[in-house]
Amino acid sequence: MLSVALSSLPTPGIDPERFKEMFRNHPAGVVVVTLDAGRGPAGFTATSLTSLSLTPPLVSFGIAVTASSWPHVERAGSAVVNFLGAQQEDVARRFATSGIDRFAAPTRWRRLPEGEPVLDGVSGWLRLGLDQVVPAGDHRIVVGRVEDSWLGTDRSPLLFHDGAYHSLTSR
């Protein structure tokens, strides 16, 4: 059992640029997290989605406390994880851009019956109840309980690797 809080540990010696270089070599799936905390729809691109638990079904994602979407996440009780397909690089880039209305045209979206915004044309989505926020350096890890899902037939994912978007090719 870890008895010392991580925040009290000395800062490791790895340089931030080296840290980024290591993770540029690690491919990740691309999702857009969308939510509405009562001030209109908000969302952001993430590559940090992780499945945590099968019973109960839990996932997590990270968000920087400096991100424009963080105040919305902090206040929201629910969110939608939109799994992007291989042809949705434009959506990933739009939701990774600060200072724009990410939900304006050409973004196509609608609201689920519970009120959360969901993107049209995605390969699948998870509706989450946001259960826990864990401080982690300059980010927060958000834990969500999966309450609903939808899975489309196009399951070719959008990936992020070495600073660029990619798709899987069949053999």
Coordinates of C-alpha atoms in Angstrom, one line a residue:
M1 CA 0.0 0.0 0.0
L2 CA 1.3 3.5 -0.9
S3 CA 1.5 5.4 2.4
V4 CA 3.0 8.7 1.1
A5 CA 0.8 11.1 -0.9
L6 CA 2.1 11.5 -4.4
S7 CA 2.1 15.3 -4.1
S8 CA 4.7 15.0 -1.3
L9 CA 7.1 13.0 -3.3
P10 CA 10.1 14.8 -4.9
T11 CA 9.8 15.8 -8.5
P12 CA 11.3 13.1 -10.7
G13 CA 14.3 13.9 -12.8
I14 CA 12.7 13.4 -16.2
D15 CA 12.6 16.5 -18.4
P16 CA 9.1 17.5 -19.6
E17 CA 10.3 17.4 -23.2
R18 CA 11.5 13.8 -22.8
F19 CA 8.2 12.9 -21.1
K20 CA 6.3 14.3 -24.2
E21 CA 8.7 12.4 -26.5
M22 CA 8.0 9.1 -24.8
F23 CA 4.3 9.5 -25.1
R24 CA 4.5 10.7 -28.8
N25 CA 5.6 7.2 -29.5
H26 CA 2.6 5.7 -27.8
P27 CA -0.6 5.6 -30.0
A28 CA -3.9 6.4 -28.4
G29 CA -7.5 6.4 -29.5
V30 CA -9.2 9.8 -30.0
V31 CA -12.4 10.8 -28.3
V32 CA -14.3 14.0 -27.8
V33 CA -15.8 14.5 -24.4
T34 CA -19.0 16.7 -24.5
L35 CA -21.1 18.0 -21.6
D36 CA -23.3 20.8 -20.5
A37 CA -23.1 22.2 -17.0
G38 CA -25.9 24.7 -17.5
R39 CA -24.0 27.3 -19.6
G40 CA -24.3 25.7 -23.0
P41 CA -22.5 22.8 -24.6
A42 CA -18.7 22.4 -24.0
G43 CA -16.3 19.7 -25.2
F44 CA -12.7 18.8 -25.8
T45 CA -10.5 16.3 -27.6
A46 CA -8.9 13.7 -25.4
T47 CA -6.5 10.7 -25.9
S48 CA -6.5 9.8 -22.2
L49 CA -9.7 7.7 -22.1
T50 CA -9.2 4.5 -20.0
S51 CA -11.5 1.7 -19.0
L52 CA -11.2 1.3 -15.2
S53 CA -13.8 -1.3 -14.1
L54 CA -16.2 -3.7 -15.5
T55 CA -18.5 -4.0 -12.5
P56 CA -19.5 -1.3 -12.1
P57 CA -18.6 0.0 -15.6
L58 CA -16.2 2.9 -15.0
V59 CA -13.9 4.9 -17.3
S60 CA -11.6 7.8 -16.7
F61 CA -10.1 10.7 -18.7
G62 CA -7.7 13.5 -17.9
I63 CA -8.1 17.2 -18.4
A64 CA -5.7 20.1 -17.7
V65 CA -6.8 22.6 -15.2
T66 CA -5.8 25.3 -17.7
A67 CA -8.1 23.9 -20.4
S68 CA -11.0 26.1 -21.4
S69 CA -13.4 23.1 -20.8
W70 CA -12.2 22.4 -17.2
P71 CA -14.6 24.8 -15.5
H72 CA -17.5 23.1 -17.3
V73 CA -16.2 19.6 -16.4
E74 CA -15.8 20.7 -12.8
R75 CA -19.5 21.7 -12.6
A76 CA -21.0 19.0 -14.7
G77 CA -22.8 15.9 -13.3
S78 CA -22.6 14.0 -16.6
A79 CA -20.8 13.8 -19.9
V80 CA -20.6 11.9 -23.1
V81 CA -17.5 10.3 -24.5
N82 CA -17.8 10.4 -28.3
F83 CA -15.5 7.8 -30.0
L84 CA -14.2 9.3 -33.3
G85 CA -14.0 7.3 -36.5
A86 CA -11.0 7.3 -38.8
Q87 CA -12.7 10.0 -41.1
Q88 CA -13.2 12.5 -38.2
E89 CA -9.9 14.2 -37.9
D90 CA -11.6 17.5 -38.6
V91 CA -13.8 17.0 -35.5
A92 CA -10.8 16.1 -33.4
R93 CA -9.0 19.3 -34.5
R94 CA -12.0 21.5 -34.0
F95 CA -12.5 20.3 -30.4
A96 CA -8.8 20.7 -29.7
T97 CA -8.9 24.3 -30.8
S98 CA -9.3 27.0 -28.1
G99 CA -11.2 30.2 -28.6
I100 CA -13.8 29.0 -31.1
D101 CA -17.4 27.8 -30.8
R102 CA -16.7 24.1 -31.2
F103 CA -20.5 23.4 -31.6
A104 CA -21.1 25.9 -34.4
A105 CA -21.4 24.7 -38.0
P106 CA -20.0 22.5 -39.4
T107 CA -20.3 20.5 -36.2
R108 CA -23.3 18.3 -36.2
W109 CA -24.7 17.4 -32.8
R110 CA -27.9 16.8 -30.9
R111 CA -29.0 16.3 -27.2
L112 CA -29.6 13.0 -25.6
P113 CA -33.0 12.7 -23.8
E114 CA -31.1 13.4 -20.5
G115 CA -29.8 16.7 -22.0
E116 CA -26.1 15.9 -22.8
P117 CA -24.7 17.0 -26.2
V118 CA -23.7 14.1 -28.4
L119 CA -21.9 14.4 -31.8
D120 CA -23.4 13.0 -34.9
G121 CA -21.5 10.6 -37.1
V122 CA -19.3 9.1 -34.3
S123 CA -18.5 5.4 -34.2
G124 CA -20.0 5.1 -30.7
W125 CA -20.6 7.0 -27.4
L126 CA -20.8 6.4 -23.7
R127 CA -23.0 8.6 -21.4
L128 CA -21.4 9.0 -18.1
G129 CA -22.4 10.1 -14.6
L130 CA -19.3 12.0 -13.3
D131 CA -18.5 10.4 -10.0
Q132 CA -15.0 11.5 -8.9
V133 CA -12.3 14.1 -9.7
V134 CA -8.8 13.2 -8.6
P135 CA -6.0 15.9 -8.6
A136 CA -3.0 14.8 -10.6
G137 CA -0.3 17.4 -11.1
D138 CA -1.5 20.1 -13.6
H139 CA -4.4 17.8 -14.6
R140 CA -7.5 16.2 -13.1
I141 CA -8.5 12.6 -13.6
V142 CA -12.2 12.4 -14.0
V143 CA -13.9 9.0 -13.2
G144 CA -17.3 8.4 -14.8
R145 CA -19.8 5.7 -14.3
V146 CA -21.1 4.4 -17.7
E147 CA -24.9 4.8 -17.7
D148 CA -25.7 4.3 -21.4
S149 CA -24.0 3.5 -24.7
W150 CA -24.4 3.3 -28.4
L151 CA -22.2 1.5 -30.9
G152 CA -22.3 2.1 -34.6
T153 CA -21.3 -0.2 -37.4
D154 CA -18.2 1.8 -38.5
R155 CA -15.6 0.8 -36.0
S156 CA -12.4 2.0 -37.7
P157 CA -11.0 4.3 -35.0
L158 CA -9.1 7.6 -35.2
L159 CA -5.7 7.3 -33.6
F160 CA -3.1 9.9 -32.4
H161 CA 0.6 9.0 -32.7
D162 CA 3.7 11.1 -33.0
G163 CA 1.9 14.3 -33.2
A164 CA -0.5 13.3 -36.0
Y165 CA -3.8 11.6 -36.6
H166 CA -3.9 8.2 -38.2
S167 CA -6.3 5.3 -39.0
L168 CA -5.9 1.6 -38.8
T169 CA -5.5 -0.2 -42.1
S170 CA -6.7 -3.7 -42.6
R171 CA -4.2 -6.4 -43.5

